[in-house]
Tab-separated table of C-alpha atoms in Angstrom:
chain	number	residue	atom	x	y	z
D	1	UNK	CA	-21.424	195.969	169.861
D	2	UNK	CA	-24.364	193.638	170.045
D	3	UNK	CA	-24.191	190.779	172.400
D	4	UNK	CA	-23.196	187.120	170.677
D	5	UNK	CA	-25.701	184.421	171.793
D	6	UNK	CA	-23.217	183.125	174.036
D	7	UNK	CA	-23.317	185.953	176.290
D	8	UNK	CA	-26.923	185.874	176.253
D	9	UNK	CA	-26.875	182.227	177.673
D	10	UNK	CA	-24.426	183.267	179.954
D	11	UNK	CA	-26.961	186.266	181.384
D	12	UNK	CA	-29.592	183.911	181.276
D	13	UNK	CA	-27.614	181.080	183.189
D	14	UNK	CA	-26.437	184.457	185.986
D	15	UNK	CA	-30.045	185.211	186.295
D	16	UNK	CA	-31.422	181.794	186.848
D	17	UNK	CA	-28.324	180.516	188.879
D	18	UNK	CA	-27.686	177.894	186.235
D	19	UNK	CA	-24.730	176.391	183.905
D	20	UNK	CA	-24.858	178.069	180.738
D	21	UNK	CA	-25.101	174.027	179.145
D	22	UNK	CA	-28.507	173.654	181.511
D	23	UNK	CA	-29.784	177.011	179.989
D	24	UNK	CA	-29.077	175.990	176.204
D	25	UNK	CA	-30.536	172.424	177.238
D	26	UNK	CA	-33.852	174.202	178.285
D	27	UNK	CA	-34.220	176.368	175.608
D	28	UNK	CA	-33.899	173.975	173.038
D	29	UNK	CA	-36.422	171.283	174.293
D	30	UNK	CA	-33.591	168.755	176.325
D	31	UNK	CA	-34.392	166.966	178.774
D	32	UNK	CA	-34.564	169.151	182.899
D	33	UNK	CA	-36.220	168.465	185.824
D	34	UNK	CA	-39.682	170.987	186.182
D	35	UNK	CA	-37.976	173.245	189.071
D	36	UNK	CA	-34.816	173.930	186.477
D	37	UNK	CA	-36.924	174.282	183.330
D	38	UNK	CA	-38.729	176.951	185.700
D	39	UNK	CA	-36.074	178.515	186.294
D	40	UNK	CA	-34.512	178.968	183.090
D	41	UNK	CA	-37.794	180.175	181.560
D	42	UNK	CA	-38.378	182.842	184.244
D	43	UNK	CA	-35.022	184.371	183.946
D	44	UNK	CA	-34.840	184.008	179.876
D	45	UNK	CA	-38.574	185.845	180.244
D	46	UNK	CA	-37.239	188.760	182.308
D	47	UNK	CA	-33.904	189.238	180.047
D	48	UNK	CA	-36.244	189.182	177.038
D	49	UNK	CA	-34.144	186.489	175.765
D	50	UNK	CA	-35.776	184.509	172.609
D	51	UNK	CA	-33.273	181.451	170.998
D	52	UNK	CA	-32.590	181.871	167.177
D	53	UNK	CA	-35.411	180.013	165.454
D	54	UNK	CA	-33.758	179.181	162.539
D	55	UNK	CA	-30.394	178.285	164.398
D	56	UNK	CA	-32.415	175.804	166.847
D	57	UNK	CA	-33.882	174.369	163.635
D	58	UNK	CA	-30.270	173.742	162.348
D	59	UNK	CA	-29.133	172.238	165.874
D	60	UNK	CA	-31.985	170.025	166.698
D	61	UNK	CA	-33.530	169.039	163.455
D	62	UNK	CA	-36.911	170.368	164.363
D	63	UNK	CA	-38.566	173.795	164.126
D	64	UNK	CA	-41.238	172.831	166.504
D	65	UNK	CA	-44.300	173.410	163.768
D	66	UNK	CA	-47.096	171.234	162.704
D	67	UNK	CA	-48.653	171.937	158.888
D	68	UNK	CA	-53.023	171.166	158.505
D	69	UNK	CA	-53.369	171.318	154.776
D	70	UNK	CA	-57.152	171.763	154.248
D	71	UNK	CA	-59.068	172.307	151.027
D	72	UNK	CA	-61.092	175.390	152.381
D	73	UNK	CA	-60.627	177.556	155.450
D	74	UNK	CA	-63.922	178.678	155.298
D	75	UNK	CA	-65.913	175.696	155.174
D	76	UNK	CA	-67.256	174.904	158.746
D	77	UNK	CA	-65.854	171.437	159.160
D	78	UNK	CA	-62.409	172.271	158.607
D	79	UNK	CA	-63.146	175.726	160.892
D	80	UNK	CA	-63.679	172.547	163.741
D	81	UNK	CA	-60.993	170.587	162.866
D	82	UNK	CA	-58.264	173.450	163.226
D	83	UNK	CA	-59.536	174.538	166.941
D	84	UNK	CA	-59.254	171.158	167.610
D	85	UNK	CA	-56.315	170.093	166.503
D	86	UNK	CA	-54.341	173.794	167.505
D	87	UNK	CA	-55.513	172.503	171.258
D	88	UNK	CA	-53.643	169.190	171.050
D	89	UNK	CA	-50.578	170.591	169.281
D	90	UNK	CA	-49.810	173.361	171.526
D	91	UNK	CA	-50.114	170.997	174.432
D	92	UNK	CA	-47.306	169.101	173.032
D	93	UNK	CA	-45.419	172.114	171.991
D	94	UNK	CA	-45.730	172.332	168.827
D	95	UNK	CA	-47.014	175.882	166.760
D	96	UNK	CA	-49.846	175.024	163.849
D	97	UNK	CA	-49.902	176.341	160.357
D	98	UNK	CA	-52.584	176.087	157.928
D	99	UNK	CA	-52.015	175.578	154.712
D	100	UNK	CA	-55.270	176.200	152.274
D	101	UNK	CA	-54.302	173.616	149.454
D	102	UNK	CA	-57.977	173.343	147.581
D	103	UNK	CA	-58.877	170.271	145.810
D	104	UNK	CA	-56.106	169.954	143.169
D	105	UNK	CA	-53.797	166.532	144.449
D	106	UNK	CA	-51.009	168.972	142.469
D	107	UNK	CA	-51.225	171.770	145.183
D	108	UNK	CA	-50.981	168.563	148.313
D	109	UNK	CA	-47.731	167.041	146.309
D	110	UNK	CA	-46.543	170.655	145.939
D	111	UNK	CA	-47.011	171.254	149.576
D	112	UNK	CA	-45.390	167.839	150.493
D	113	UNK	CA	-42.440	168.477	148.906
D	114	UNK	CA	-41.993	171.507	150.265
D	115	UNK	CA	-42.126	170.638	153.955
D	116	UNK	CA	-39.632	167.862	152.964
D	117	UNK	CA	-37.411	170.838	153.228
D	118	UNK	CA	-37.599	170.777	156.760
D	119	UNK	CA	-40.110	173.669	156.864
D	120	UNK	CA	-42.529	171.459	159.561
D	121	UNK	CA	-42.127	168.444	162.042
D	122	UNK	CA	-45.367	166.736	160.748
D	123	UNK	CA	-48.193	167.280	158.230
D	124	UNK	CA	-51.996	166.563	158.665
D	125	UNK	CA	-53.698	165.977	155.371
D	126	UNK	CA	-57.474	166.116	154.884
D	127	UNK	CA	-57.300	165.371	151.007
D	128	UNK	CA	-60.759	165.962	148.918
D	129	UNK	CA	-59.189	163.781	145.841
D	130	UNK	CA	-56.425	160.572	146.572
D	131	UNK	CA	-54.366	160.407	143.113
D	132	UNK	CA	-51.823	157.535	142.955
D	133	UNK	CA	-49.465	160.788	142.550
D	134	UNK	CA	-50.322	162.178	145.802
D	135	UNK	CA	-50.350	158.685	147.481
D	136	UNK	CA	-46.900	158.519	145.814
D	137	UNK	CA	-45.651	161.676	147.277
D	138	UNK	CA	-46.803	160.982	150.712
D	139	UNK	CA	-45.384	157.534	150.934
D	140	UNK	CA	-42.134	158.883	150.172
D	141	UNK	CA	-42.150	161.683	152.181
D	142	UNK	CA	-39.589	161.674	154.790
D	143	UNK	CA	-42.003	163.741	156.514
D	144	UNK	CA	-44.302	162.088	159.115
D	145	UNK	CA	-48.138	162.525	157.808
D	146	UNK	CA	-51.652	161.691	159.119
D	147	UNK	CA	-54.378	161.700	156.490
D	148	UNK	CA	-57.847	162.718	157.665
D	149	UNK	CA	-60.301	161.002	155.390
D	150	UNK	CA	-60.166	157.494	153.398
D	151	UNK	CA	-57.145	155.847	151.624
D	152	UNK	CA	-56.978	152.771	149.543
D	153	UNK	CA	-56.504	149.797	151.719
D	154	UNK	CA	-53.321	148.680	150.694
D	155	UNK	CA	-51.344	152.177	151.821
D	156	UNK	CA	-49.549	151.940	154.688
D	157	UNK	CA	-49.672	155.697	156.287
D	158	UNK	CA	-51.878	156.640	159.896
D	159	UNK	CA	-55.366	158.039	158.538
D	160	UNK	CA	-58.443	158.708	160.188
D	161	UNK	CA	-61.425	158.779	158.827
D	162	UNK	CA	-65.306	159.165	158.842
D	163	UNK	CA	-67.651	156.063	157.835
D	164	UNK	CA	-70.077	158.614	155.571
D	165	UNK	CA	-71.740	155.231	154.229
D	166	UNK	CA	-73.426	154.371	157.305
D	167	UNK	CA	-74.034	158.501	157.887
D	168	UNK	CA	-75.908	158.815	154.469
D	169	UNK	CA	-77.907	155.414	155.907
D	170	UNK	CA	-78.679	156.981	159.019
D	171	UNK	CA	-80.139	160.230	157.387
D	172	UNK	CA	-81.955	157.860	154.829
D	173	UNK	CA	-83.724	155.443	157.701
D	174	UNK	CA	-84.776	158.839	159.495
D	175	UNK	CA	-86.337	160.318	156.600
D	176	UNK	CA	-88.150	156.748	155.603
D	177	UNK	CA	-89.780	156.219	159.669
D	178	UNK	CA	-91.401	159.666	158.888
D	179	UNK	CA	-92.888	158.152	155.388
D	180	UNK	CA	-91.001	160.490	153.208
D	181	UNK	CA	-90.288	158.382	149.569
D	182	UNK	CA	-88.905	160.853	147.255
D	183	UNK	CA	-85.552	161.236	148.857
D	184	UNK	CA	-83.007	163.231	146.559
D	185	UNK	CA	-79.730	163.726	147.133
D	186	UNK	CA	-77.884	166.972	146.393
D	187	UNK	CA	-74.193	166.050	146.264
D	188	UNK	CA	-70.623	167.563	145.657
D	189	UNK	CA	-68.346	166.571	142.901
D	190	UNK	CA	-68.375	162.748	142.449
D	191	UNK	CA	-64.671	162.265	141.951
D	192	UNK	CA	-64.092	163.760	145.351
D	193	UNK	CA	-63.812	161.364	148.350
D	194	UNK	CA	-66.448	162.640	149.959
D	195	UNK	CA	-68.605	163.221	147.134
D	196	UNK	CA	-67.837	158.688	146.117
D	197	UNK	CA	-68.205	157.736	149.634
D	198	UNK	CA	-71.918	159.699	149.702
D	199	UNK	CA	-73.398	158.666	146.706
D	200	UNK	CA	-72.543	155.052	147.171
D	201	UNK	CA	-73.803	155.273	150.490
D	202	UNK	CA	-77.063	157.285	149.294
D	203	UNK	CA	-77.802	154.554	146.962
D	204	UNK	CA	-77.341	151.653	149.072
D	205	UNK	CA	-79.671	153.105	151.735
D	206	UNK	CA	-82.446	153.745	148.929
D	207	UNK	CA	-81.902	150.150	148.216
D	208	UNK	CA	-82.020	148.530	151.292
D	209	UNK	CA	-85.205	150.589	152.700
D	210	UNK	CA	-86.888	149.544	148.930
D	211	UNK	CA	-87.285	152.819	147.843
D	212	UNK	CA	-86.644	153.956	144.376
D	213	UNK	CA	-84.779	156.795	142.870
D	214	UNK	CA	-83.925	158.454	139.570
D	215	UNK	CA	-81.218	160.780	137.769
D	216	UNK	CA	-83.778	163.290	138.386
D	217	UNK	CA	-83.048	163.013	142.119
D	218	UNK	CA	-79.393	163.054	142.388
D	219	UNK	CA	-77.967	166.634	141.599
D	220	UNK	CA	-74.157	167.428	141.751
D	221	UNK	CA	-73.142	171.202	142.863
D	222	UNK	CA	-70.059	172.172	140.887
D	223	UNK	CA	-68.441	172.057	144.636
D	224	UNK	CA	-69.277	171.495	148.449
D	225	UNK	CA	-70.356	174.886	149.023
D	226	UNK	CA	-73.529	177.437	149.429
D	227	UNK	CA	-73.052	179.331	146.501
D	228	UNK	CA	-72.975	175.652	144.423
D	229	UNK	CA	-75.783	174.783	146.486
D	230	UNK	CA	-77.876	176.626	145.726
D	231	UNK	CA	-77.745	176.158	141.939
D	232	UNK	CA	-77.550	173.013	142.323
D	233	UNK	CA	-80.822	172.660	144.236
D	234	UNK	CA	-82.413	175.131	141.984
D	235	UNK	CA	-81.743	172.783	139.157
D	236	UNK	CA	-83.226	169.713	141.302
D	237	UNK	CA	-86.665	171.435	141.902
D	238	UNK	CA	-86.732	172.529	138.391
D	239	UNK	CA	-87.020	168.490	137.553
D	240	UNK	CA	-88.192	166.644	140.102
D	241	UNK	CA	-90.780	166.604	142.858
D	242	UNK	CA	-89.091	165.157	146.085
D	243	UNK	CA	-90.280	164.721	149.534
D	244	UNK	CA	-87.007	165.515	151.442
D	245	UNK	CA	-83.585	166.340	150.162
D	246	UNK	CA	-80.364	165.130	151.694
D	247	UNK	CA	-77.196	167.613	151.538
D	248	UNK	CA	-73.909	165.927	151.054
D	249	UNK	CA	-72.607	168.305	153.904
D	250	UNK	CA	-74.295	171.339	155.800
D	251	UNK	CA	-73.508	173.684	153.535
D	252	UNK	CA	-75.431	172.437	150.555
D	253	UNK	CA	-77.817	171.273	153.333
D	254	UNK	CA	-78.256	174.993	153.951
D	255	UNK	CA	-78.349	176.218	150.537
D	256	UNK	CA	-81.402	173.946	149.863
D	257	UNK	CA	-82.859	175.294	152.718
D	258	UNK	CA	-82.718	179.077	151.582
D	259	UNK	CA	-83.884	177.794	147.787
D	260	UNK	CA	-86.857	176.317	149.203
D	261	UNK	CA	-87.937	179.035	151.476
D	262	UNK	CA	-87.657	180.795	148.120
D	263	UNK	CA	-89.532	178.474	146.374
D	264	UNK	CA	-92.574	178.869	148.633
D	265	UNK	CA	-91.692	175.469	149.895
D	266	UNK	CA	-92.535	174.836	153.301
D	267	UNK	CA	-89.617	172.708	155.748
D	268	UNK	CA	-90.317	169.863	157.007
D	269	UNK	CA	-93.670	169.887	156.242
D	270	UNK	CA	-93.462	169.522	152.090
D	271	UNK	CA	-89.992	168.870	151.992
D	272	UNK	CA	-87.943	167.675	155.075
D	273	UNK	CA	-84.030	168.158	154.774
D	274	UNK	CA	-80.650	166.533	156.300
D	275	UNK	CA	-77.634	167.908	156.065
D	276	UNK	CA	-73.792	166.243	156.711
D	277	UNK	CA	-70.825	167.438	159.165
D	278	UNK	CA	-73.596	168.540	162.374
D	279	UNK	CA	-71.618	171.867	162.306
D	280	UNK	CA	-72.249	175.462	163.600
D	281	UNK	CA	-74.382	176.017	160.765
D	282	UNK	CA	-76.971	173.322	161.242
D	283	UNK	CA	-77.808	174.930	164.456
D	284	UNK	CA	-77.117	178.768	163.239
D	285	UNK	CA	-79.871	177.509	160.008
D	286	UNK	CA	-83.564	178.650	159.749
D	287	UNK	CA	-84.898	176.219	160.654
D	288	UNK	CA	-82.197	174.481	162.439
D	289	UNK	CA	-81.301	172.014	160.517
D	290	UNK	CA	-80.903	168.290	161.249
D	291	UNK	CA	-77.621	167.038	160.313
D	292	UNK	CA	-75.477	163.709	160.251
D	293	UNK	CA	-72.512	164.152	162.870
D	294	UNK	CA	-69.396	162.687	160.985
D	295	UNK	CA	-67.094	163.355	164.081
D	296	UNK	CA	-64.960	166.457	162.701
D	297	UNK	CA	-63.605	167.533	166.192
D	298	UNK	CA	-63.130	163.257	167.095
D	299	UNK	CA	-61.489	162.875	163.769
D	300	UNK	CA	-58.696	165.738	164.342
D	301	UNK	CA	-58.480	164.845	167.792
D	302	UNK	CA	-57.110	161.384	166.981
D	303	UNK	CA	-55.369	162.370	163.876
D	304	UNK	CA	-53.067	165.198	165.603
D	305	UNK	CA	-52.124	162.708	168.261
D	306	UNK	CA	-51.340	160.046	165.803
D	307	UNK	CA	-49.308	162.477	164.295
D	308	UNK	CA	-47.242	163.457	167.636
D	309	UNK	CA	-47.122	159.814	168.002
D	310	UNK	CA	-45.296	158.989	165.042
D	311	UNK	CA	-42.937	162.313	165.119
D	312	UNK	CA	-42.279	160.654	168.952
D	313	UNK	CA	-41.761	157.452	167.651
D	314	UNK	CA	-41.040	156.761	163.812
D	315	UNK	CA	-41.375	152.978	164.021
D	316	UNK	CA	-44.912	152.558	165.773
D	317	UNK	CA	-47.488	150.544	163.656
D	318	UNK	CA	-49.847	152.349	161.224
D	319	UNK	CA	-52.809	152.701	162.920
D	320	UNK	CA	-56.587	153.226	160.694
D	321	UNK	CA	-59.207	154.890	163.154
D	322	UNK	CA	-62.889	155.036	161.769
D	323	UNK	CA	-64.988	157.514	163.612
D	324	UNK	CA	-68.964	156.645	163.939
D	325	UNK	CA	-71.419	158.757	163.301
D	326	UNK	CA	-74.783	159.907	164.944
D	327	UNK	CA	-77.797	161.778	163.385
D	328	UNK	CA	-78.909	165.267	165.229
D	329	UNK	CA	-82.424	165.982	164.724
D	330	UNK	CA	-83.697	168.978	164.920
D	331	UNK	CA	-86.196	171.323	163.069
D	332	UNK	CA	-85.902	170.856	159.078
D	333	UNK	CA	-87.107	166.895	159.665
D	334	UNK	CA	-89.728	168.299	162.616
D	335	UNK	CA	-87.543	167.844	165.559
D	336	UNK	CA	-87.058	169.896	168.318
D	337	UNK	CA	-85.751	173.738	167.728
């Protein structure tokens, strides 16, 4: 007959040279001193002993997992976000999930109510759309949650965030010191946060440097990625002439890269080009591409300890972090390789 848990916490407890209550106080994340917790997870390790997941779950209340809900594993930014944030998690003890959600708000409220089933201990959220729906959902959610990106002022949850204004300036002023003029802007969808934030900021910084700019110079890929990219960019040199193109992230950065090069178009020195993120792919591009850094690895950095903050500690103050950004230059603009 197979052993009952009890006399596996008693084998355990034999082994270690322990109560059986210190064992089952160890195993399920109480309170020991270091030398006991040693102890217990030594001899637990040589029995082979692992504690009921599900049973712990329905003891303690937690199941010791953290959910990132991203919009697309693949894209590069969110690649840095879940090393980053899998580093700080397991360091508190916590296992991380990933949860692909796309852009649809309906997929995020889907996935909120789920985990309100007591599925995770905390949810990171790195929405591309905010719907009052979703805003809704997460407000109610008995589930702590950390939004990485931008909310409306008046909601009262942690978020972190970039400042992709003052990024989209930075990449403008750059361009403008080397005397480029025609400065298009090859965006994602405009009803995206992102996509808001970097046109507004795109057209302030054409503005205050007194340049001018047209329709003809602002493109919109169907979304934020190469494949969109480059059709998008395709459609921009079919109508307009510029002098350097900005990408509202590296991968459209990239995919204006490759349409040029098959354009005959030489980089930087007919067209210069900026990208947004300053991920792997900026340096991995030929030419290496200079690219706004928007602080992916700060942002889930801060965001995944906010999170074990307020798991710790329910009643701390919302807290709004805004993560500066800095402008790596490197071949597309005629910096260094």
């Amino acid at each position: 007959m197979a052993e009952t848990p009890k006399s596996n916490l008693q084998l355990v407890a034999a082994k270690a040279g322990v109560s059986v209550s210190s064992v089952s106080r160890v195993l399920n994340g109480g309170s020991a001193s270091e030398g006991l917790a040693r102890k217990v997870r030594e001899a637990a390790a040589e029995l082979g002993y692992v504690p009921h997941a599900s049973a712990r779950t329905m003891r303690t209340g937690r199941t010791d997992q953290i959910t990132l809900a991203v919009a697309d594993v693949g894209n590069p930014v969110y690649v840095q976000m879940m090393r980053t944030v899998t580093g700080i998690v397991a360091k508190a003890g916590y296992r991380l999930v990933v949860s692909s959600t796309g852009s649809d708000p309906a997929s995020q409220i889907d996935l909120v109510t789920s985990l309100n089933r007591g599925y995770a201990d905390g949810l990171l959220m790195s929405p591309l759309r905010i719907t009052e729906d979703l805003v809704e959902a997460m407000k109610s959610s008995r589930l702590p949650i950390v939004v990485i990106g931008t909310l409306p002022a008046d909601v009262e949850l942690d978020n972190v965030r970039a400042d992709s204004a003052t990024g989209i300036g930075l990449a403008v002023e750059h361009l403008v010191a080397q005397g480029r003029r025609r400065i298009a802007l090859v965006n994602g969808p405009v009803d995206t946060v992102p996509g808001s934030a970097r046109l507004a900021g795109y057209l302030a910084a054409i503005e205050r440097f007194g340049l001018t700019t047209s329709s003809e110079l602002q493109v919109t890929a169907a979304a934020f990625t190469y494949r969109a990219g480059r059709k998008a960019t395709a459609a921009l040199l079919g109508q307009a002439s510029p002098d350097a193109i900005i990408g509202a992230n590296d991968l459209l950065a990239v995919a204006a890269l490759k349409e040029l090069a098959a354009a005959g178009t030489r980089v930087p020195e007919d067209v210069a080009v900026v990208g947004m993120d300053d991920t792997d792919a900026a340096e991995l591009a030929t030419p290496s591409l200079t690219s706004v850094d928007l602080g992916s690895a700060k942002r889930a950095k801060a965001a995944a300890k906010l999170l074990i903050r307020r798991i710790q500690d329910p009643g701390a103050p919302v807290s709004r972090i805004v993560i500066p950004p800095a402008l790596s230059v490197r071949e597309s603009t005629g910096g260094p390789a």
